[in-house]
Tab-separated table of C-alpha atoms and ligand atoms in Angstrom:
chain	number	residue	atom	x	y	z
A	1	MET	CA	12.900	-17.631	7.728
A	2	ASP	CA	15.862	-17.974	10.120
A	3	THR	CA	16.274	-14.313	10.933
A	4	THR	CA	18.912	-14.905	13.601
A	5	ALA	CA	21.138	-16.514	10.950
A	6	LEU	CA	20.307	-13.780	8.429
A	7	ALA	CA	21.281	-11.156	10.970
A	8	ARG	CA	24.804	-12.590	10.911
A	9	THR	CA	25.041	-11.649	7.211
A	10	TYR	CA	23.047	-8.434	7.144
A	11	PRO	CA	23.492	-5.901	9.913
A	12	THR	CA	20.222	-5.191	11.725
A	13	PRO	CA	17.837	-3.535	11.396
A	14	PHE	CA	16.718	-4.556	7.907
A	15	TYR	CA	13.569	-5.614	6.086
A	16	ALA	CA	13.295	-9.242	4.943
A	17	TYR	CA	10.622	-10.420	2.513
A	18	ASP	CA	9.587	-14.013	1.967
A	19	ALA	CA	9.119	-14.649	-1.767
A	20	ALA	CA	6.950	-17.714	-1.138
A	21	VAL	CA	4.455	-15.638	0.853
A	22	LEU	CA	4.436	-12.926	-1.813
A	23	ARG	CA	3.724	-15.532	-4.487
A	24	ALA	CA	0.993	-17.106	-2.354
A	25	ARG	CA	-0.834	-13.813	-1.796
A	26	ILE	CA	-0.485	-12.836	-5.467
A	27	GLY	CA	-1.820	-16.302	-6.284
A	28	ASP	CA	-4.845	-15.861	-3.955
A	29	LEU	CA	-5.818	-12.725	-5.866
A	30	THR	CA	-5.290	-14.009	-9.392
A	31	GLU	CA	-7.067	-17.264	-8.518
A	32	ALA	CA	-10.035	-15.554	-6.818
A	33	PHE	CA	-10.734	-13.290	-9.802
A	34	LYS	CA	-9.615	-15.461	-12.716
A	35	ALA	CA	-13.151	-16.284	-13.868
A	36	GLN	CA	-14.114	-12.615	-14.058
A	37	ASN	CA	-13.321	-9.710	-16.350
A	38	VAL	CA	-11.112	-8.187	-13.649
A	39	SER	CA	-7.693	-6.581	-13.938
A	40	LEU	CA	-5.477	-6.233	-10.881
A	41	HIS	CA	-3.328	-3.169	-10.311
A	42	TYR	CA	-0.844	-3.492	-7.442
A	43	ALA	CA	-0.792	-0.317	-5.326
A	44	VAL	CA	2.960	0.053	-5.278
A	45	LYS	CA	2.812	2.578	-2.453
A	46	ALA	CA	2.571	-0.487	-0.193
A	47	ASN	CA	6.015	-1.666	-1.245
A	48	ASP	CA	7.747	-0.195	-4.251
A	49	ASN	CA	10.849	-2.329	-4.445
A	50	PRO	CA	11.175	-3.260	-8.141
A	51	ALA	CA	12.041	-6.869	-7.192
A	52	ILE	CA	8.637	-7.160	-5.522
A	53	ILE	CA	6.842	-5.243	-8.264
A	54	ALA	CA	8.416	-7.714	-10.718
A	55	MET	CA	6.782	-10.635	-8.922
A	56	ALA	CA	3.363	-9.053	-9.389
A	57	ALA	CA	4.196	-8.149	-13.000
A	58	LYS	CA	5.057	-11.774	-13.696
A	59	ALA	CA	1.532	-12.731	-12.646
A	60	GLY	CA	0.089	-10.250	-15.170
A	61	ILE	CA	-0.712	-7.619	-12.546
A	62	GLY	CA	-0.439	-3.925	-13.449
A	63	ALA	CA	0.176	-0.949	-11.184
A	64	CYS	CA	-1.830	1.582	-9.217
A	65	LEU	CA	0.359	4.662	-8.788
A	66	VAL	CA	0.353	8.111	-7.237
A	67	SER	CA	3.463	9.729	-8.701
A	68	ALA	CA	5.995	9.722	-11.504
A	69	GLY	CA	8.483	8.253	-9.037
A	70	GLU	CA	6.231	5.255	-8.499
A	71	MET	CA	5.708	4.928	-12.244
A	72	LYS	CA	9.469	4.748	-12.759
A	73	ARG	CA	9.697	2.016	-10.136
A	74	ALA	CA	6.803	0.083	-11.704
A	75	MET	CA	8.509	0.333	-15.104
A	76	ALA	CA	11.748	-0.872	-13.502
A	77	GLY	CA	9.763	-3.842	-12.189
A	78	GLY	CA	8.701	-4.664	-15.733
A	79	MET	CA	5.081	-3.523	-15.710
A	80	PRO	CA	3.693	-2.227	-19.011
A	81	PRO	CA	2.442	1.398	-18.746
A	82	ALA	CA	-0.812	0.384	-20.446
A	83	LEU	CA	-1.608	-1.666	-17.326
A	84	MET	CA	-0.912	1.273	-15.022
A	85	LEU	CA	-3.288	3.788	-13.561
A	86	MET	CA	-2.511	6.830	-11.469
A	87	ASN	CA	-4.548	8.270	-8.611
A	88	GLY	CA	-3.770	11.310	-6.490
A	89	VAL	CA	-5.596	14.375	-5.307
A	90	GLY	CA	-2.626	16.590	-6.152
A	91	LYS	CA	-0.663	15.083	-9.010
A	92	SER	CA	2.023	17.564	-9.995
A	93	ASP	CA	2.331	18.818	-13.558
A	94	ALA	CA	5.541	16.782	-13.768
A	95	ASP	CA	3.677	13.626	-12.638
A	96	ILE	CA	1.007	14.165	-15.293
A	97	ARG	CA	3.540	14.920	-18.009
A	98	PHE	CA	5.625	11.860	-17.158
A	99	ALA	CA	2.580	9.597	-17.060
A	100	LEU	CA	1.284	10.824	-20.429
A	101	ALA	CA	4.708	10.790	-22.083
A	102	ASN	CA	5.153	7.177	-21.051
A	103	GLY	CA	1.751	5.967	-22.180
A	104	ILE	CA	-0.066	5.421	-18.900
A	105	GLY	CA	-3.292	3.433	-19.304
A	106	GLN	CA	-5.478	5.639	-17.121
A	107	LEU	CA	-5.244	8.848	-15.100
A	108	ASN	CA	-7.867	8.972	-12.359
A	109	VAL	CA	-9.003	12.558	-11.911
A	110	GLU	CA	-9.881	13.670	-8.386
A	111	SER	CA	-11.258	17.183	-8.822
A	112	ILE	CA	-12.823	19.608	-11.264
A	113	PRO	CA	-9.707	21.826	-11.399
A	114	GLU	CA	-7.546	18.776	-12.160
A	115	LEU	CA	-9.586	18.032	-15.293
A	116	THR	CA	-8.607	21.353	-16.809
A	117	VAL	CA	-4.972	20.999	-15.795
A	118	ILE	CA	-4.712	17.542	-17.388
A	119	ALA	CA	-6.476	18.734	-20.537
A	120	ASP	CA	-4.110	21.724	-20.846
A	121	ILE	CA	-1.022	19.545	-20.393
A	122	ALA	CA	-2.300	16.926	-22.862
A	123	ARG	CA	-3.028	19.632	-25.463
A	124	GLU	CA	0.432	21.101	-25.069
A	125	MET	CA	1.934	17.606	-25.482
A	126	GLY	CA	-0.306	16.812	-28.443
A	127	VAL	CA	-1.733	13.676	-26.824
A	128	VAL	CA	-5.126	12.485	-25.639
A	129	ALA	CA	-5.276	11.687	-21.917
A	130	PRO	CA	-7.181	8.508	-21.006
A	131	ILE	CA	-9.012	9.455	-17.837
A	132	GLY	CA	-11.082	7.899	-15.113
A	133	LEU	CA	-13.181	10.006	-12.770
A	134	ARG	CA	-12.588	9.048	-9.171
A	135	ILE	CA	-15.848	9.227	-7.285
A	136	ASN	CA	-16.171	9.516	-3.543
A	137	PRO	CA	-19.090	7.128	-2.952
A	138	GLU	CA	-19.757	8.539	0.536
A	139	VAL	CA	-19.376	5.221	2.293
A	140	ALA	CA	-17.602	5.133	5.656
A	141	ALA	CA	-15.456	2.017	5.894
A	142	ASN	CA	-14.884	0.474	9.278
A	143	THR	CA	-11.157	1.090	9.525
A	144	HIS	CA	-8.754	3.541	11.182
A	145	SER	CA	-9.938	7.079	10.508
A	146	ASN	CA	-6.574	8.040	8.972
A	147	ILE	CA	-7.005	5.479	6.193
A	148	ALA	CA	-10.740	5.831	5.494
A	149	THR	CA	-11.095	7.743	2.237
A	150	GLY	CA	-14.742	7.477	1.180
A	151	ARG	CA	-16.567	9.787	3.564
A	152	ARG	CA	-18.193	12.940	2.189
A	153	THR	CA	-15.689	15.101	4.046
A	154	ASP	CA	-12.578	13.225	2.867
A	155	LYS	CA	-10.333	14.999	0.374
A	156	PHE	CA	-10.526	12.274	-2.257
A	157	GLY	CA	-12.399	12.127	-5.532
A	158	LEU	CA	-15.412	13.934	-6.930
A	159	LEU	CA	-18.796	13.757	-5.295
A	160	ALA	CA	-21.499	12.261	-7.481
A	161	GLU	CA	-23.096	15.702	-7.578
A	162	ASP	CA	-19.961	17.037	-9.353
A	163	LEU	CA	-20.429	14.627	-12.271
A	164	PRO	CA	-22.543	16.897	-14.512
A	165	GLU	CA	-19.915	19.643	-14.392
A	166	ALA	CA	-17.105	17.146	-14.980
A	167	LYS	CA	-18.952	15.815	-18.007
A	168	ARG	CA	-19.437	19.328	-19.409
A	169	ILE	CA	-15.701	19.958	-19.195
A	170	ILE	CA	-14.852	16.587	-20.753
A	171	ALA	CA	-17.270	17.225	-23.633
A	172	ALA	CA	-15.527	20.504	-24.354
A	173	ARG	CA	-11.991	19.090	-24.256
A	174	PRO	CA	-10.991	16.700	-27.055
A	175	GLU	CA	-7.687	16.116	-25.234
A	176	LEU	CA	-9.608	14.054	-22.651
A	177	LYS	CA	-10.869	10.559	-23.334
A	178	TRP	CA	-13.127	9.477	-20.512
A	179	ILE	CA	-12.913	5.698	-20.102
A	180	ALA	CA	-13.520	4.837	-16.453
A	181	LEU	CA	-15.115	5.551	-13.114
A	182	SER	CA	-13.033	4.772	-10.045
A	183	CYS	CA	-13.215	4.767	-6.264
A	184	HIS	CA	-11.324	3.666	-3.163
A	185	ILE	CA	-13.190	3.719	0.129
A	186	GLY	CA	-10.292	2.952	2.415
A	187	SER	CA	-7.585	0.592	3.439
A	188	GLN	CA	-7.396	-2.396	5.803
A	189	VAL	CA	-11.095	-3.027	5.258
A	190	HIS	CA	-11.820	-6.383	6.829
A	191	ASP	CA	-15.535	-6.454	6.485
A	192	VAL	CA	-16.652	-7.542	3.067
A	193	ASN	CA	-19.942	-5.708	3.688
A	194	ASP	CA	-18.185	-2.320	3.711
A	195	LEU	CA	-16.779	-3.000	0.282
A	196	ARG	CA	-20.150	-4.315	-0.826
A	197	ARG	CA	-21.779	-0.968	0.026
A	198	GLY	CA	-19.115	0.996	-1.830
A	199	TYR	CA	-19.191	-1.300	-4.858
A	200	ALA	CA	-22.994	-1.140	-5.030
A	201	VAL	CA	-23.011	2.674	-5.045
A	202	MET	CA	-20.341	2.718	-7.749
A	203	ALA	CA	-22.069	0.131	-9.923
A	204	ASP	CA	-25.258	2.214	-9.826
A	205	ILE	CA	-23.462	5.428	-10.751
A	206	PHE	CA	-21.671	3.524	-13.527
A	207	ARG	CA	-24.939	2.220	-14.980
A	208	ALA	CA	-26.153	5.800	-15.332
A	209	GLN	CA	-23.194	6.736	-17.616
A	210	GLU	CA	-22.616	6.011	-21.271
A	211	GLY	CA	-19.564	4.925	-23.210
A	212	LEU	CA	-17.358	3.816	-20.325
A	213	ASP	CA	-15.703	0.429	-20.344
A	214	ARG	CA	-13.850	0.264	-17.011
A	215	LEU	CA	-15.027	0.390	-13.429
A	216	ASP	CA	-12.198	0.730	-10.914
A	217	LEU	CA	-13.288	-0.397	-7.448
A	218	GLY	CA	-10.043	0.493	-5.671
A	219	GLY	CA	-8.053	-1.494	-3.143
A	220	GLY	CA	-8.370	-1.956	0.580
A	221	PHE	CA	-8.416	-5.720	1.160
A	222	GLY	CA	-7.331	-6.151	4.771
A	223	VAL	CA	-4.812	-8.512	6.310
A	224	SER	CA	-4.858	-10.232	9.667
A	225	TYR	CA	-2.185	-8.530	11.748
A	226	ARG	CA	-3.465	-10.282	14.871
A	227	GLY	CA	-4.090	-13.659	13.268
A	228	ASP	CA	-7.880	-13.377	13.625
A	229	ALA	CA	-10.516	-14.126	11.002
A	230	TYR	CA	-10.820	-11.646	8.163
A	231	SER	CA	-12.330	-11.446	4.706
A	232	ARG	CA	-10.029	-12.652	1.940
A	233	PRO	CA	-10.028	-12.281	-1.855
A	234	ALA	CA	-12.042	-15.496	-2.109
A	235	ASP	CA	-14.724	-13.728	-0.015
A	236	PHE	CA	-14.574	-10.464	-1.981
A	237	ALA	CA	-14.602	-12.024	-5.439
A	238	PRO	CA	-18.200	-13.305	-5.327
A	239	VAL	CA	-19.350	-9.875	-4.139
A	240	VAL	CA	-17.633	-8.191	-7.073
A	241	ALA	CA	-19.207	-10.780	-9.395
A	242	GLU	CA	-22.668	-10.343	-7.948
A	243	LEU	CA	-22.681	-6.534	-8.057
A	244	THR	CA	-21.135	-6.152	-11.508
A	245	LYS	CA	-22.401	-9.236	-13.353
A	246	ASP	CA	-24.448	-7.206	-15.841
A	247	LEU	CA	-21.551	-4.815	-16.458
A	248	GLN	CA	-18.998	-7.575	-16.970
A	249	ALA	CA	-21.450	-9.327	-19.300
A	250	ARG	CA	-21.412	-6.291	-21.564
A	251	GLY	CA	-17.630	-6.167	-21.639
A	252	VAL	CA	-16.941	-3.700	-18.835
A	253	ARG	CA	-13.638	-4.435	-17.135
A	254	ILE	CA	-13.505	-4.248	-13.355
A	255	GLN	CA	-10.228	-2.947	-11.952
A	256	LEU	CA	-8.944	-3.558	-8.423
A	257	GLU	CA	-6.024	-1.896	-6.645
A	258	PRO	CA	-4.762	-4.195	-3.876
A	259	GLY	CA	-1.605	-3.092	-2.082
A	260	ARG	CA	-1.402	-4.308	1.487
A	261	TYR	CA	-2.854	-7.723	0.692
A	262	ILE	CA	0.073	-8.517	-1.591
A	263	ALA	CA	2.945	-7.208	0.485
A	264	ALA	CA	2.120	-6.996	4.208
A	265	GLU	CA	2.418	-10.572	5.387
A	266	ALA	CA	5.629	-11.310	3.485
A	267	GLY	CA	7.660	-8.641	5.253
A	268	THR	CA	9.531	-8.767	8.542
A	269	LEU	CA	11.459	-5.972	10.160
A	270	VAL	CA	14.448	-7.753	11.650
A	271	THR	CA	15.897	-5.941	14.641
A	272	SER	CA	18.354	-6.630	17.464
A	273	VAL	CA	17.973	-6.024	21.152
A	274	ILE	CA	20.276	-3.243	22.323
A	275	HIS	CA	19.233	-3.253	25.981
A	276	VAL	CA	16.810	-4.951	28.310
A	277	LYS	CA	15.878	-2.155	30.676
A	278	ASP	CA	13.783	-2.758	33.786
A	279	SER	CA	12.474	0.600	34.956
A	280	GLY	CA	9.426	1.926	36.797
A	281	GLY	CA	7.901	-1.535	37.028
A	282	MET	CA	8.205	-1.948	33.254
A	283	ARG	CA	10.390	-4.152	31.122
A	284	PHE	CA	11.553	-2.136	28.151
A	285	ILE	CA	13.181	-3.978	25.310
A	286	VAL	CA	15.187	-1.378	23.435
A	287	VAL	CA	15.776	-2.484	19.862
A	288	ASP	CA	17.820	-1.025	17.027
A	289	ALA	CA	14.813	-0.411	14.730
A	290	ALA	CA	12.704	2.658	15.381
A	291	MET	CA	9.630	4.602	14.388
A	292	ASN	CA	11.441	6.099	11.424
A	293	ASP	CA	11.864	2.578	10.016
A	294	LEU	CA	8.283	1.440	10.644
A	295	ILE	CA	5.931	4.256	11.550
A	296	ARG	CA	2.627	2.336	11.568
A	297	PRO	CA	2.464	1.702	15.343
A	298	ALA	CA	3.196	5.363	16.126
A	299	LEU	CA	0.914	6.752	13.433
A	300	TYR	CA	-2.105	4.438	13.623
A	301	GLU	CA	-1.518	2.577	16.875
A	302	ALA	CA	-1.151	-0.355	14.511
A	303	TYR	CA	-0.573	-3.841	15.878
A	304	HIS	CA	2.323	-5.856	14.470
A	305	PRO	CA	3.147	-9.336	15.732
A	306	ILE	CA	6.565	-9.468	17.428
A	307	ARG	CA	8.506	-12.631	18.138
A	308	LEU	CA	11.897	-13.689	19.353
A	309	GLY	CA	14.079	-14.992	16.514
A	310	ARG	CA	15.287	-18.039	18.488
A	311	SER	CA	13.433	-20.648	20.478
A	312	SER	CA	13.023	-20.113	24.204
A	313	LYS	CA	11.433	-22.150	26.962
A	314	ALA	CA	11.249	-19.209	29.345
A	315	ALA	CA	7.878	-17.988	30.612
A	316	THR	CA	6.583	-14.861	28.963
A	317	MET	CA	6.286	-11.514	30.664
A	318	PRO	CA	4.826	-8.172	29.555
A	319	CYS	CA	7.424	-6.233	27.593
A	320	THR	CA	7.296	-2.817	25.978
A	321	ILE	CA	9.322	-2.772	22.783
A	322	VAL	CA	10.830	0.588	21.952
A	323	GLY	CA	13.344	2.050	19.529
A	324	PRO	CA	16.178	4.518	20.136
A	325	VAL	CA	14.420	7.595	18.710
A	326	CYS	CA	14.011	10.538	21.046
A	327	GLU	CA	10.256	10.521	21.540
A	328	SER	CA	7.814	8.400	23.465
A	329	SER	CA	5.834	7.556	20.345
A	330	ASP	CA	8.806	5.448	19.273
A	331	CYS	CA	7.181	2.307	20.602
A	332	PHE	CA	6.366	-0.825	18.593
A	333	ALA	CA	4.195	-2.499	21.247
A	334	ARG	CA	3.196	-2.058	24.871
A	335	ASP	CA	2.902	-4.886	27.393
A	336	ARG	CA	3.444	-7.573	24.805
A	337	GLY	CA	4.093	-11.070	26.201
A	338	LEU	CA	7.652	-12.083	25.271
A	339	PRO	CA	10.056	-14.632	26.821
A	340	ALA	CA	11.616	-13.380	30.043
A	341	ASP	CA	15.093	-14.563	28.984
A	342	ILE	CA	15.549	-12.064	26.151
A	343	VAL	CA	19.025	-10.539	26.292
A	344	ARG	CA	21.092	-7.930	24.495
A	345	GLY	CA	21.976	-9.187	21.009
A	346	ASP	CA	18.848	-11.302	20.542
A	347	VAL	CA	17.009	-10.863	17.274
A	348	LEU	CA	13.340	-9.841	17.255
A	349	GLU	CA	11.023	-10.153	14.266
A	350	ILE	CA	8.378	-7.497	13.733
A	351	GLY	CA	5.936	-9.218	11.411
A	352	PHE	CA	3.450	-8.151	8.724
A	353	ALA	CA	5.745	-5.236	7.950
A	354	GLY	CA	5.964	-5.711	4.185
A	355	ALA	CA	3.333	-3.098	3.325
A	356	TYR	CA	3.681	0.574	4.271
A	357	GLY	CA	6.871	-0.318	6.146
A	358	PHE	CA	9.903	0.670	4.115
A	359	THR	CA	7.868	2.960	1.848
A	360	MET	CA	6.774	5.098	4.809
A	361	SER	CA	10.179	5.104	6.450
A	362	GLY	CA	12.182	8.250	6.980
A	363	GLN	CA	15.498	9.446	8.248
A	364	TYR	CA	14.520	11.069	11.542
A	365	ASN	CA	17.398	11.270	14.011
A	366	ALA	CA	19.745	10.996	10.987
A	367	ARG	CA	19.034	7.283	10.839
A	368	PRO	CA	19.714	6.060	7.288
A	369	ARG	CA	16.986	4.082	5.550
A	370	LEU	CA	17.243	0.309	5.813
A	371	ALA	CA	18.351	-2.493	3.527
A	372	GLU	CA	15.789	-4.878	2.049
A	373	VAL	CA	16.489	-8.581	1.554
A	374	LEU	CA	14.375	-11.000	-0.489
A	375	ILE	CA	14.398	-14.594	0.746
A	376	ASP	CA	13.553	-17.168	-1.893
A	377	GLY	CA	13.864	-20.728	-0.567
A	378	ASN	CA	17.447	-21.051	0.643
A	379	GLU	CA	18.604	-17.955	-1.150
A	380	ALA	CA	18.793	-14.468	0.269
A	381	LYS	CA	19.277	-11.544	-2.074
A	382	LEU	CA	19.911	-7.933	-1.192
A	383	ILE	CA	17.288	-5.992	-3.166
A	384	ARG	CA	18.131	-2.572	-1.736
A	385	ARG	CA	21.302	-1.628	0.079
A	386	ALA	CA	21.015	0.350	3.282
A	387	PHE	CA	21.432	4.064	2.836
A	388	THR	CA	24.619	5.420	4.329
A	389	ALA	CA	25.560	8.613	6.104
A	390	GLU	CA	27.370	9.524	2.870
A	391	ASP	CA	24.063	9.360	0.988
A	392	PHE	CA	22.741	12.135	3.245
A	393	ASP	CA	25.891	14.128	2.966
A	394	ALA	CA	26.026	13.880	-0.807
A	395	ALA	CA	22.599	15.509	-0.930
A	396	THR	CA	23.113	18.162	1.709
A	397	LEU	CA	26.746	19.250	1.899
A	398	ALA	CA	26.764	20.581	-1.641
A	399	ALA	CA	24.233	23.248	-0.669
B	1	LIG	N1	-5.998	2.640	-4.261
B	1	LIG	C1	-5.954	3.866	-3.727
B	1	LIG	C2	-6.574	4.981	-4.447
B	1	LIG	C3	-5.354	4.066	-2.481
B	1	LIG	O1	-5.336	5.286	-1.960
B	1	LIG	C4	-4.789	2.975	-1.800
B	1	LIG	C5	-4.172	3.157	-0.489
B	1	LIG	C6	-4.838	1.702	-2.405
B	1	LIG	C7	-5.460	1.574	-3.625
B	1	LIG	C8	-4.266	0.479	-1.774
B	1	LIG	O2	-4.923	0.165	-0.589
B	1	LIG	P1	-4.606	-1.221	0.161
B	1	LIG	O3	-5.077	-2.309	-0.733
B	1	LIG	O4	-3.142	-1.291	0.405
B	1	LIG	O5	-5.363	-1.119	1.408
B	1	LIG	N2	-0.270	3.816	5.232
B	1	LIG	C9	-1.517	3.178	5.608
B	1	LIG	C10	-2.337	2.777	4.415
B	1	LIG	C11	-2.631	3.927	3.491
B	1	LIG	C12	-3.351	3.511	2.252
B	1	LIG	C13	-3.391	4.602	1.277
B	1	LIG	N3	-4.067	4.295	0.087
B	1	LIG	C14	-1.214	1.990	6.511
B	1	LIG	O6	-0.040	1.736	6.769
B	1	LIG	O7	-2.116	1.328	6.990
């Protein structure tokens, strides 16, 4: 991807996605699990641009959702509602209504009170809600604490000890059709053994139930932000096969919810250097992207690879790459080795930004949200225009 050339067409900062990489990662997943009774549900929270959702849909992948808004985007990307499932510890009544009205395949319930709410809404609508019970398997994944979700004290899912009560409620409510158990122990899990522990707990709980035909093992496949070794779908697939062989043999479908794995690597945040500022013994490279555009470094101290968009023979020196936002957490990387000849106007590429990049972006400092461009071979296509100051004003000035 020649981002310096692209930046002549699209004003920086913007997100660029490489279609070939998206197809390759989608292909890794479909290939790794093709011999098993596994359905894939792309967690669109990672990147909800319908053009990207459409690429997953084309490969037969469904959606893992958390809101009606995401469901609308997944439908716009061409995914059939029957292949969609919705998680969420606090789905609103409107989310539940929208999902049921549009024929969602599965609503994963995360608490006892939610069971009653869904049953009441389904009765009022005159429909039967297909539900999964999300279980917190009490397995601590080795990942950043903010994105671990399977510890006993995390807010997600029901504890196994809540199952008897959940089953009593389900038995009393004909508006609920219980079809699945689900879980998700965390995100950016790079050790296949963490997932193995979670999957094993879930498979055991599943075996103790009757009448269910789906076991949803969640998402969480990690990606290599630093270019080091990590477990890939081809490593996870045999573990899924081994732990659920008996279930698959009796027709149980295993569901997976990968998000980051599909979208992260394909995305680059393309940004321009505003200033090179030498101060206090530091070299600051001030760029036009900021924490509101990509919050992962500020929020999780996440590492993203950063490179200069042109070739340079200059020696590298430690640089701290910062955005224009008015707080010190607006920093993409500290003491990163970059060529010493970087100047104002150069383009920098912040890599592996395709997942949880745009979708987590905001408008802090009245900075409009960015454009997204899909690169397919020699073609570049604008798949979301940048927001404008007028977009803000249209929403606020009327008040
Ligand atoms: N399923 C459920 C129930 C989830 O909560 C998530 C992610 C996924 C699937 C997809 O997980 P993935 O395959 O992408 O790891 N903003 C954070 C990640 C938060 C993940 C939230 N849940 C980050 O930027 O690292």
